[in-house]
mmCIF file of C-alpha atoms in Angstrom:
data_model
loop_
_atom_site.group_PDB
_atom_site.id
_atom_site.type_symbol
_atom_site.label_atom_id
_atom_site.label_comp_id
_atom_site.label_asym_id
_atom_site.label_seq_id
_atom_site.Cartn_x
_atom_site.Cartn_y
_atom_site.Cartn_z
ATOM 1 C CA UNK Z 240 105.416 -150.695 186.579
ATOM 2 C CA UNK Z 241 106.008 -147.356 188.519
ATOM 3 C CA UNK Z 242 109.131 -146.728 189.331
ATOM 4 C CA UNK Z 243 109.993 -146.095 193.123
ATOM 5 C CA UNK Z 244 110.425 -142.138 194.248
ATOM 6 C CA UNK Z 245 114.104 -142.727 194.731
ATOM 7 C CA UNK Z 246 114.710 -144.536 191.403
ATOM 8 C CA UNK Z 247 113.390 -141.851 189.281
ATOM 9 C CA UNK Z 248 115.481 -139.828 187.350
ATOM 10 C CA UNK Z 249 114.856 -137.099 184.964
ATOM 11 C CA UNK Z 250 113.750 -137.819 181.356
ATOM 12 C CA UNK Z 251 116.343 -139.175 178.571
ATOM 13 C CA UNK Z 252 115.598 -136.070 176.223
ATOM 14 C CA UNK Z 253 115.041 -132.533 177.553
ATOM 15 C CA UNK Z 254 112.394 -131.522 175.311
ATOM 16 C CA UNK Z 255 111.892 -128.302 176.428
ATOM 17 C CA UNK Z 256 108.829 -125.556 175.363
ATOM 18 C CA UNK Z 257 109.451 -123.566 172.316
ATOM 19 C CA UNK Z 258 108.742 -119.583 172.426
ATOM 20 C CA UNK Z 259 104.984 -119.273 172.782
ATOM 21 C CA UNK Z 260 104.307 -122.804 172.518
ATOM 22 C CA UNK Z 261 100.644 -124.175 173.287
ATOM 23 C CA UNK Z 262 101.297 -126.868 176.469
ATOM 24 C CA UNK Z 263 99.521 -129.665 174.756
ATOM 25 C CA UNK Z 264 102.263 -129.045 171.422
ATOM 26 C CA UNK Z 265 105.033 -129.294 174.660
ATOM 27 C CA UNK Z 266 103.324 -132.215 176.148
ATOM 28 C CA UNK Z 267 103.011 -134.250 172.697
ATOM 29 C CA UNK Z 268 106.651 -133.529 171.986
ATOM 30 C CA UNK Z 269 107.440 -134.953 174.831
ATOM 31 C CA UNK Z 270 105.896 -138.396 174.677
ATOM 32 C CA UNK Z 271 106.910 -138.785 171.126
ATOM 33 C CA UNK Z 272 110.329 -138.479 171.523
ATOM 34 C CA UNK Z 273 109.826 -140.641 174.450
ATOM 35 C CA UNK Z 274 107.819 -143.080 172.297
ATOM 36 C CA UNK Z 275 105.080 -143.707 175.484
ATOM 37 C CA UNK Z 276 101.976 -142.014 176.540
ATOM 38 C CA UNK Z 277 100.412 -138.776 178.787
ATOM 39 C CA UNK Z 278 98.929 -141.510 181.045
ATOM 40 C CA UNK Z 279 102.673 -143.576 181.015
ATOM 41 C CA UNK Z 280 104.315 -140.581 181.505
ATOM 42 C CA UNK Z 281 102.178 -139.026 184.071
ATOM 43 C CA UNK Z 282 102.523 -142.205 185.953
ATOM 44 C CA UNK Z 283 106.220 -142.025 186.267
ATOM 45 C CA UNK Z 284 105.861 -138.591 187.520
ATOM 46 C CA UNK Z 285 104.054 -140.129 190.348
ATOM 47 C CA UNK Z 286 101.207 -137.702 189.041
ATOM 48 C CA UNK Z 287 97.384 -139.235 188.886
ATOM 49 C CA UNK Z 288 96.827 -140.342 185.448
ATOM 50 C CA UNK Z 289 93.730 -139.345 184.763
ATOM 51 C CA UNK Z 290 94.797 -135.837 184.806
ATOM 52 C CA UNK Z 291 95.181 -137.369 180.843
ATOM 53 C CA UNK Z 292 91.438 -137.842 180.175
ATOM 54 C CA UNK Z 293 91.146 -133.856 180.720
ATOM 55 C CA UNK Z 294 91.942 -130.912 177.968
ATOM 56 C CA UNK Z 295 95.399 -129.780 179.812
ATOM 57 C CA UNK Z 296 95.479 -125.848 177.370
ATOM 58 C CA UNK Z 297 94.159 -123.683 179.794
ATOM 59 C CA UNK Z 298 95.759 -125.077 183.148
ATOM 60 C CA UNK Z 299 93.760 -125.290 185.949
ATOM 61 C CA UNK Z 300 90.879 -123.023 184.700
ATOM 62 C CA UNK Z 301 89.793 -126.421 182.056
ATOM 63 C CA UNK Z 302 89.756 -128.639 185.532
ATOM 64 C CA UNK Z 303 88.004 -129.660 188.504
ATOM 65 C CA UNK Z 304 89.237 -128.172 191.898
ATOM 66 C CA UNK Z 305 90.006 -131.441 193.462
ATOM 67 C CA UNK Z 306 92.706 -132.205 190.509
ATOM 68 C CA UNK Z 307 94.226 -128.881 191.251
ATOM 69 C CA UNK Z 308 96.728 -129.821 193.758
ATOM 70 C CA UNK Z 309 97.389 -133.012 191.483
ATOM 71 C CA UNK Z 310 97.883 -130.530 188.259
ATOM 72 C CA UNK Z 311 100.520 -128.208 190.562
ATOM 73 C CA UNK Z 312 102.455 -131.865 191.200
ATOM 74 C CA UNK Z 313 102.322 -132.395 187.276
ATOM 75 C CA UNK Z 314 103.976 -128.646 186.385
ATOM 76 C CA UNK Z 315 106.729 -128.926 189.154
ATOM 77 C CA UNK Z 316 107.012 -132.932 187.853
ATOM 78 C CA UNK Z 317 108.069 -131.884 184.015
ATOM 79 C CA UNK Z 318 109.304 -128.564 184.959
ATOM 80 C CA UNK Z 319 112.153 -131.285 186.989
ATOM 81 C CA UNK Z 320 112.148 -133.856 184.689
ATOM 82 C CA UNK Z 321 113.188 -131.349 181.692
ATOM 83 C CA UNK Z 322 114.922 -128.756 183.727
ATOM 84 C CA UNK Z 323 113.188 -125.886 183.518
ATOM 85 C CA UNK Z 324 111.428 -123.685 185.820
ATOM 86 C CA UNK Z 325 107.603 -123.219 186.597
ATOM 87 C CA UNK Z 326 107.268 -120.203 184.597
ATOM 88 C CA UNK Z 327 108.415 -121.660 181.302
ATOM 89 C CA UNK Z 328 105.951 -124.442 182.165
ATOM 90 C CA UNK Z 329 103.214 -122.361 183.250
ATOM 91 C CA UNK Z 330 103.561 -120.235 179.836
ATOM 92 C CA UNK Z 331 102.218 -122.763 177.775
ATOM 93 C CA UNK Z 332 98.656 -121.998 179.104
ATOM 94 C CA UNK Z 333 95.942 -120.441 177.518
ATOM 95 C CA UNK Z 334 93.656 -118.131 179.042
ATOM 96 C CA UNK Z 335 90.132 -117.584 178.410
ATOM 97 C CA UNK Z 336 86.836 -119.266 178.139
ATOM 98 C CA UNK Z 337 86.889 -123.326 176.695
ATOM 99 C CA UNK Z 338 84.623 -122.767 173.828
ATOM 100 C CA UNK Z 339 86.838 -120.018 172.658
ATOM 101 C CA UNK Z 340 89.316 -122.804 171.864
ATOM 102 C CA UNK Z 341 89.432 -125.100 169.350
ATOM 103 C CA UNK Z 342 88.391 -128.679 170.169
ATOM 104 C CA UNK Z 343 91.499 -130.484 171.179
ATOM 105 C CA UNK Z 344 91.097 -132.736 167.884
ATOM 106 C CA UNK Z 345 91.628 -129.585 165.977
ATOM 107 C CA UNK Z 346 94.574 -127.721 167.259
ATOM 108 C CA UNK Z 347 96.805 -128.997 164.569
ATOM 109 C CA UNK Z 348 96.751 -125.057 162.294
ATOM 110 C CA UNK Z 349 99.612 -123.118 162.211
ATOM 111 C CA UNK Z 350 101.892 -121.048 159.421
ATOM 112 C CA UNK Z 351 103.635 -122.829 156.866
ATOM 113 C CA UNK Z 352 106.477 -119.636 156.716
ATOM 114 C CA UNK Z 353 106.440 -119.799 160.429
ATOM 115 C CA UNK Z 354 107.394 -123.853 160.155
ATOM 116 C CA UNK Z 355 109.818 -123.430 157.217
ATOM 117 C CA UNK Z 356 111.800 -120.821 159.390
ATOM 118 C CA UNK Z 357 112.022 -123.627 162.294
ATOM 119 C CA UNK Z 358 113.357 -126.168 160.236
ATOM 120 C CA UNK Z 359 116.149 -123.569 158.841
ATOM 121 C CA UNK Z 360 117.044 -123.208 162.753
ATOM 122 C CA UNK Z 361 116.791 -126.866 163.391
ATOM 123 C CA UNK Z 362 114.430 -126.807 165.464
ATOM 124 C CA UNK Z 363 111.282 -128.481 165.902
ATOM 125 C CA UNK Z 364 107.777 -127.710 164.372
ATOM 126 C CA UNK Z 365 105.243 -126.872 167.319
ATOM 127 C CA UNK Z 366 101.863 -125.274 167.378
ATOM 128 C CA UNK Z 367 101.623 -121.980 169.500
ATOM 129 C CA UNK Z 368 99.132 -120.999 171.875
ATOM 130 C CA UNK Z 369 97.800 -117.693 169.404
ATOM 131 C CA UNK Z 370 96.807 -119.979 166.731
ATOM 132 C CA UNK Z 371 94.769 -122.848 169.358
ATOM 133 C CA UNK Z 372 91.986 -120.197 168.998
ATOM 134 C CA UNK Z 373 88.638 -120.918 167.014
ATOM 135 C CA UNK Z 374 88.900 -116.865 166.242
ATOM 136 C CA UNK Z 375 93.035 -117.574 164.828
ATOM 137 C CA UNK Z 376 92.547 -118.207 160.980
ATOM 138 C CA UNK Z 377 96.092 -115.841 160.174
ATOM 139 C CA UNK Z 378 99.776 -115.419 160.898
ATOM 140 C CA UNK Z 379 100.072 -111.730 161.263
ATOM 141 C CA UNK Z 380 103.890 -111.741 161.400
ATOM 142 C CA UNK Z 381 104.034 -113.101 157.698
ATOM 143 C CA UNK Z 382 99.753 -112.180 156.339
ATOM 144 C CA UNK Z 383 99.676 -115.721 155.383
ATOM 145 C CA UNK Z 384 96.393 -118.009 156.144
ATOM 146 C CA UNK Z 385 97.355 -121.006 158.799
ATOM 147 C CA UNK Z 386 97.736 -124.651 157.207
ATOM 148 C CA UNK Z 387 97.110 -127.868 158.869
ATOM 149 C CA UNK Z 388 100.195 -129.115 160.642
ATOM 150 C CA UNK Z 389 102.196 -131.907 158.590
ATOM 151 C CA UNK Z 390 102.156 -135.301 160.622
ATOM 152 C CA UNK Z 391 105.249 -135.630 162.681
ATOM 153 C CA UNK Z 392 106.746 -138.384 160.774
ATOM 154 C CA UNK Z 393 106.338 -136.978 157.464
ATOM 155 C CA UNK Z 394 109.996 -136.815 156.351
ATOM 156 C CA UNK Z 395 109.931 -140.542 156.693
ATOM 157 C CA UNK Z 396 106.549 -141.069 154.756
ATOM 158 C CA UNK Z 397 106.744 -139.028 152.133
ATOM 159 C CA UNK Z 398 110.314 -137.093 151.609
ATOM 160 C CA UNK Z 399 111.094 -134.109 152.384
ATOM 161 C CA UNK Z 400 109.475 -131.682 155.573
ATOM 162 C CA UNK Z 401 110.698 -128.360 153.317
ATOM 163 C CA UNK Z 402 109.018 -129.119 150.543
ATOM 164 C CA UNK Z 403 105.844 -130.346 152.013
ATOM 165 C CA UNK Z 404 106.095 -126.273 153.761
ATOM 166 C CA UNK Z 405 106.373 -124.524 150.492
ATOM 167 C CA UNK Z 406 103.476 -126.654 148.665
ATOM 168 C CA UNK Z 407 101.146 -125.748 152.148
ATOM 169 C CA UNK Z 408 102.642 -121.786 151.425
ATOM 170 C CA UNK Z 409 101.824 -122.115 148.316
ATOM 171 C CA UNK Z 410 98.549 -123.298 149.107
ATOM 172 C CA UNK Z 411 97.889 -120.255 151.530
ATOM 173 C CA UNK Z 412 98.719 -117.730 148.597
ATOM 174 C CA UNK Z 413 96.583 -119.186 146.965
ATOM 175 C CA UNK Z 414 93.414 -118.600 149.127
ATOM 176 C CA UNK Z 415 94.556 -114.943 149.574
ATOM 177 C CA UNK Z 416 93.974 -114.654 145.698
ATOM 178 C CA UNK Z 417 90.818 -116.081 145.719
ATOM 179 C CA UNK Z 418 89.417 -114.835 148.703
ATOM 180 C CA UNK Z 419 91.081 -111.612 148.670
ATOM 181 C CA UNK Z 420 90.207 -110.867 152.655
ATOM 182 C CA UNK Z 421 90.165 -107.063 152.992
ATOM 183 C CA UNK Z 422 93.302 -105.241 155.219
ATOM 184 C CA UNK Z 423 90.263 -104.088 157.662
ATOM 185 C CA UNK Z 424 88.866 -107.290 158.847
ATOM 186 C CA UNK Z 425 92.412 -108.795 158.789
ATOM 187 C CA UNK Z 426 93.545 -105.921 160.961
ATOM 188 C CA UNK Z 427 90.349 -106.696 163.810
ATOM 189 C CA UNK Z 428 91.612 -109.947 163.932
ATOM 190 C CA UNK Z 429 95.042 -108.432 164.621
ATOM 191 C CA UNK Z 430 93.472 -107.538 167.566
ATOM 192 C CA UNK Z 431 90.935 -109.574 168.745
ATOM 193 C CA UNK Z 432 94.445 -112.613 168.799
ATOM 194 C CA UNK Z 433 96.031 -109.828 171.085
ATOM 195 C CA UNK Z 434 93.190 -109.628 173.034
ATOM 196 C CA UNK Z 435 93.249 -113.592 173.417
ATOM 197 C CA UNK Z 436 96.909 -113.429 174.305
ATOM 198 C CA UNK Z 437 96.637 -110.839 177.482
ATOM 199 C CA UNK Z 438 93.639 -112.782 178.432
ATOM 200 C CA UNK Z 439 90.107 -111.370 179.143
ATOM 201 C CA UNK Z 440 90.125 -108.646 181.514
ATOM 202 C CA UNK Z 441 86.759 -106.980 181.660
ATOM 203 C CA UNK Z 442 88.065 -104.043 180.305
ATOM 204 C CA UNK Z 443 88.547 -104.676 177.157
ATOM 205 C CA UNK Z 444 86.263 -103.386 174.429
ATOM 206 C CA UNK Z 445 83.229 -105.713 173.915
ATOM 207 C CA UNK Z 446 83.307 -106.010 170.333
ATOM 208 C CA UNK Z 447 86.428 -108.416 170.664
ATOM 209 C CA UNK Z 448 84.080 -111.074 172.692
ATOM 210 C CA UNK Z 449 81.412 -110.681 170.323
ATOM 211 C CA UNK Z 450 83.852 -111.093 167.572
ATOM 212 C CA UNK Z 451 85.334 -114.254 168.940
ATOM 213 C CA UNK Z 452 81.593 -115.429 169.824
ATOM 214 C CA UNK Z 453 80.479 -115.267 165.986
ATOM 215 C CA UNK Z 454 83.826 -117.314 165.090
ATOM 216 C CA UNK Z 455 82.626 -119.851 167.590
ATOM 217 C CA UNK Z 456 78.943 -119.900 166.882
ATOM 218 C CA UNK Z 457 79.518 -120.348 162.710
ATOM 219 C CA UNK Z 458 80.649 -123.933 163.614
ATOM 220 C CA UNK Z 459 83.357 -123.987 160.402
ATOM 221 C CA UNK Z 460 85.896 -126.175 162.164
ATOM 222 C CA UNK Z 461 83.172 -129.261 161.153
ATOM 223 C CA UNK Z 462 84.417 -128.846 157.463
ATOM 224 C CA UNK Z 463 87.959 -129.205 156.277
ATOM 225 C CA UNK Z 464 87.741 -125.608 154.156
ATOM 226 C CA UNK Z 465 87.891 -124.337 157.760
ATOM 227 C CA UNK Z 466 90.519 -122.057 156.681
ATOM 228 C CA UNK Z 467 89.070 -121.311 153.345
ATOM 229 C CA UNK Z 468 85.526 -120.189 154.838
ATOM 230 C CA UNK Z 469 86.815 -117.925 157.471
ATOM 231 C CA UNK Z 470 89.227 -116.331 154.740
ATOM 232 C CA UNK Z 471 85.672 -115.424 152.940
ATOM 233 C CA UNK Z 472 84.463 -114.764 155.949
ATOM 234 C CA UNK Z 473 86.578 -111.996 156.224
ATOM 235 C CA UNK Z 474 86.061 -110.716 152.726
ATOM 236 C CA UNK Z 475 83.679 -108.653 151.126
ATOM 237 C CA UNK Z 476 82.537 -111.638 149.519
ATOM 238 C CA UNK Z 477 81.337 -113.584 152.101
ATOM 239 C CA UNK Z 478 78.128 -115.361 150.799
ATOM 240 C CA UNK Z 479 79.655 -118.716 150.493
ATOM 241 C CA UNK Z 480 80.694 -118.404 154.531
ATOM 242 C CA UNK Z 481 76.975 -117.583 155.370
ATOM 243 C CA UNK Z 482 75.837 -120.129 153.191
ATOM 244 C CA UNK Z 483 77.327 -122.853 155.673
ATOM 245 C CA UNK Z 484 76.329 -120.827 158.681
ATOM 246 C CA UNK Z 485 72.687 -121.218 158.136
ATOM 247 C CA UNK Z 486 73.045 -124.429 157.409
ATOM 248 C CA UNK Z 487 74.946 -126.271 160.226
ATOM 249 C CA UNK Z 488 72.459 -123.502 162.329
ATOM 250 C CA UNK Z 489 69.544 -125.755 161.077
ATOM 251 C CA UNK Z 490 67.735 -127.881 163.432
ATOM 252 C CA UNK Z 491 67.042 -131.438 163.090
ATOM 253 C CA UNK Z 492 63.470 -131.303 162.022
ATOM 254 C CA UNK Z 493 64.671 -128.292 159.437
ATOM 255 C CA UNK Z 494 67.418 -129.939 158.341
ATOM 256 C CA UNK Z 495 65.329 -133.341 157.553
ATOM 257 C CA UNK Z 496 63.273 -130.855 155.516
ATOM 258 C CA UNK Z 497 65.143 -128.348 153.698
ATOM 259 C CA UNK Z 498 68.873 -129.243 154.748
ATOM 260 C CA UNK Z 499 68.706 -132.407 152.187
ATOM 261 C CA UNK Z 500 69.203 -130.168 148.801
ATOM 262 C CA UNK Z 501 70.723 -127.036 150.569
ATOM 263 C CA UNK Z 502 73.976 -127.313 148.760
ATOM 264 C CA UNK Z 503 71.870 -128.477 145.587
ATOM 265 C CA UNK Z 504 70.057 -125.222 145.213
ATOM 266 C CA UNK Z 505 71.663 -122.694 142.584
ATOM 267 C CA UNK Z 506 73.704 -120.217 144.367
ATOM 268 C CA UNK Z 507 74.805 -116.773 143.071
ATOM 269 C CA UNK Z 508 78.080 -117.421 141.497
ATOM 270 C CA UNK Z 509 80.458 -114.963 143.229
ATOM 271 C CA UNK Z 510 83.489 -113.563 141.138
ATOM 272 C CA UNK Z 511 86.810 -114.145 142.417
ATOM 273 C CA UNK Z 512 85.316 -116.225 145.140
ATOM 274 C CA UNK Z 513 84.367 -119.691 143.754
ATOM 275 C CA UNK Z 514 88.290 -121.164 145.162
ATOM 276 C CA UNK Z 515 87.358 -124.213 142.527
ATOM 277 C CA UNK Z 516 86.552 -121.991 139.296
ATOM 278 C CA UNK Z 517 89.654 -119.809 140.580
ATOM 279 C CA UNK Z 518 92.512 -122.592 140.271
ATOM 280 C CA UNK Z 519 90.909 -123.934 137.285
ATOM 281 C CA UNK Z 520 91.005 -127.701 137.887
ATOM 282 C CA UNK Z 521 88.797 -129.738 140.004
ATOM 283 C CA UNK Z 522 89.454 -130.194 144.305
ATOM 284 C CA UNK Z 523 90.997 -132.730 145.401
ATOM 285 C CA UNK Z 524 89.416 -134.769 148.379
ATOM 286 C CA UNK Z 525 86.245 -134.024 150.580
ATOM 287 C CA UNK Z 526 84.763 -130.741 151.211
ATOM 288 C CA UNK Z 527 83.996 -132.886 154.573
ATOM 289 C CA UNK Z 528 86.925 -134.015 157.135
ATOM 290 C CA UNK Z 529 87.088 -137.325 155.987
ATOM 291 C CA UNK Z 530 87.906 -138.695 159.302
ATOM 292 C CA UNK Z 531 84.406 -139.702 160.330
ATOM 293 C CA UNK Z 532 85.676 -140.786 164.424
ATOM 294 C CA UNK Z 533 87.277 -136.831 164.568
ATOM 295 C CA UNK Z 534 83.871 -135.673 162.934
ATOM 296 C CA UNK Z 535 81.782 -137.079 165.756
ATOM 297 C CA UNK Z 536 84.486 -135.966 168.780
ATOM 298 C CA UNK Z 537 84.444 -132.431 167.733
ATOM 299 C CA UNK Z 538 80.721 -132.281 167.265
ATOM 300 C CA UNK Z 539 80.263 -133.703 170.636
ATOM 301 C CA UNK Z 540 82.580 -131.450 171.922
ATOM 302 C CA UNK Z 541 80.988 -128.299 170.433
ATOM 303 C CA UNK Z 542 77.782 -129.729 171.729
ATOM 304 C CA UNK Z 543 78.212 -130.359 174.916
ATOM 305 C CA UNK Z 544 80.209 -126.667 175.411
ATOM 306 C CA UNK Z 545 76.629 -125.476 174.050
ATOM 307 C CA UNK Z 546 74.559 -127.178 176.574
ATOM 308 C CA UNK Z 547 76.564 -125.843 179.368
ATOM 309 C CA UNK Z 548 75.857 -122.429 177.922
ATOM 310 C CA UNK Z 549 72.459 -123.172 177.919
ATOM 311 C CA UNK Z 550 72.487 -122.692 174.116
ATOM 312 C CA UNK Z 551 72.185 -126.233 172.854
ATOM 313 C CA UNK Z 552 72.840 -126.652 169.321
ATOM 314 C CA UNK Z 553 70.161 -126.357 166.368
ATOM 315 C CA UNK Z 554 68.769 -123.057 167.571
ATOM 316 C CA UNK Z 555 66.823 -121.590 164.610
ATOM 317 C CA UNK Z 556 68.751 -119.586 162.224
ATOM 318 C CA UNK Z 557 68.230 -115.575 161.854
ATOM 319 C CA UNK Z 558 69.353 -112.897 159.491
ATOM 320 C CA UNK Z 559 72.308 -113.562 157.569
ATOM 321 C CA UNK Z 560 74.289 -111.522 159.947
ATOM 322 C CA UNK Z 561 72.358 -112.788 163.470
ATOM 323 C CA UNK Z 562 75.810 -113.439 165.173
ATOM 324 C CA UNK Z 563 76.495 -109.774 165.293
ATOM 325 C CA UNK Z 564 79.626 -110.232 163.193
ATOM 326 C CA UNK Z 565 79.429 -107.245 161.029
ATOM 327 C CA UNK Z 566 77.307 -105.295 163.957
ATOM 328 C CA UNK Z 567 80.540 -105.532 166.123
ATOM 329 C CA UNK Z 568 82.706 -104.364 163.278
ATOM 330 C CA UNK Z 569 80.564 -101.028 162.417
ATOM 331 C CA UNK Z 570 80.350 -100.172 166.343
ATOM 332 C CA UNK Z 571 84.137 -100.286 166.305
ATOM 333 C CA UNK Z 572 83.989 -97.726 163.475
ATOM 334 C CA UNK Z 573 81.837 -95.626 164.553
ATOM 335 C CA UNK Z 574 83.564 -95.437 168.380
ATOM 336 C CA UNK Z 575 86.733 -94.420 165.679
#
């Protein structure tokens, strides 16, 4: 039941937003420690809760104009509730086109270092808004790949949060070695994520939106090497990466004719790049996200961002490079 206006009072636990936190890392703090829900928790805000049905990262650019004055009532509601001001709230934003995200599902990557440094502080692991990006693949501040976030409880499920970090480090060394991205490509990124964090201002070159349009377009958040591919990706290696960029480019009526035995075919084997041959011992899971209901949500997600492009998905593949991936890299040499 609501509380009355009168009886409210602000929340147990002042979970406030980290440095460069994402809001929807903020927002899930907050309703864990709380042990409820966005909808329960908008609720007591006396805030509409269906505001909760709607991807909250980039503010009021991701929603409707008639649930704008309702999302200004939900900033100044947990900007009260946690004691802090607007601005810290209204930092948690993202700004930029919603397919240059990552679909809600899948904004669980960040950097193990990063995390390990938080718990030596005591403080609380949280995603920030660089690495929400589908184009954000590598921590810059320690040249590390990103790692799926451990599940919040895992101290309680399986011992302890530190050395889950250095296994997941460990991990990300590991796909430097094999993948061996080159310092060039790593440094684009650099800026292309710097780009992403001043927001799009028209000015900017436009080789950093064709960049980030190639990272969307090759689709590899559907596989759970996510990290793995785009580390090839940016290597001089990079076969592999194309590889599952035609393929998931396929349409339906290609794919029920040549996408059956794509895999199958005998590839080129690529030194220093097969990640299995590399560690010497066989992978351990799916090369698939084996969580079939996250699958589906993303896909639908990705397709229904392409519709509203007016690109819908399964447009016919082109040259190995038809994204413009490697077109926008030599225009930024030669304007160098």
């Amino acid at each position: 039941m609501k509380p009355e206006a009168q009886e409210r009072t602000p929340l147990a636990f002042r979970v406030r937003p980290q440095p460069a936190e994402c809001f929807d890392s903020w927002l899930d703090r907050i309703v864990r420690r709380h042990e409820t829900s966005r909808r329960t928790l908008f609720r007591y805000l006396d805030v509409d809760s269906d505001l909760a049905n709607y991807d909250l990262a980039r503010g009021k650019l991701g929603l409707p104009a008639r649930h704008h004055a309702t999302f200004d009532r939900l900033v100044a509601g947990l900007g009260w509730a946690v004691d802090v001001d607007r601005d810290a709230v209204m930092d948690g934003f993202a700004a930029g086109p919603a397919h240059w995200l990552l679909p809600q599902v899948l904004r669980r990557y960040g950097c193990a270092c990063c995390w390990s440094g938080l718990i030596a502080e005591g403080r609380p692991l949280y995603i920030r808004k660089d690495w929400i990006w589908s184009a954000s693949w590598w921590c810059h501040e320690h040249q590390l790949p990103l790692s799926v976030m451990p599940a919040w409880d895992w101290p309680r499920r399986e011992g302890s949060l530190a050395a889950m970090l250095g296994r997941l480090e460990a991990a990300a060394r590991e796909i430097v070695r094999a993948a061996r991205p080159t310092a060039r490509l790593i440094a684009y990124n650099r800026a292309v994520i710097e780009f992403l964090r001043k927001g799009d201002d028209g000015v900017t070159p436009q080789r950093y939106r064709r960049y980030v349009e190639t990272i969307v377009a090759n689709r590899f958040h559907f596989s759970s090497e996510r990290i793995r591919l785009l580390a090839l990706r940016h290597s001089s290696g990079a076969q592999p990466a194309r590889r599952f960029e035609r393929f998931v480019a396929l349409s339906r009526s290609e794919l029920a004719k040549e996408g059956r035995g794509f895999f199958r075919r005998p590839q080129p084997r690529v030194e220093g790049i097969d990640i299995e041959a590399a560690i010497d011992r066989p992978r351990r899971g799916r090369r698939w996200e084996p969580d079939l209901p996250m699958l589906l949500q993303t896909y639908l997600s990705i397709a229904q961002r392409a519709e509203a492009r007016g690109e819908p998905l399964g447009r016919p593949a082109g040259p190995e490079d038809n994204y413009g991936f490697y077109r926008s890299m030599n225009s930024a040499s030669a304007q160098r």
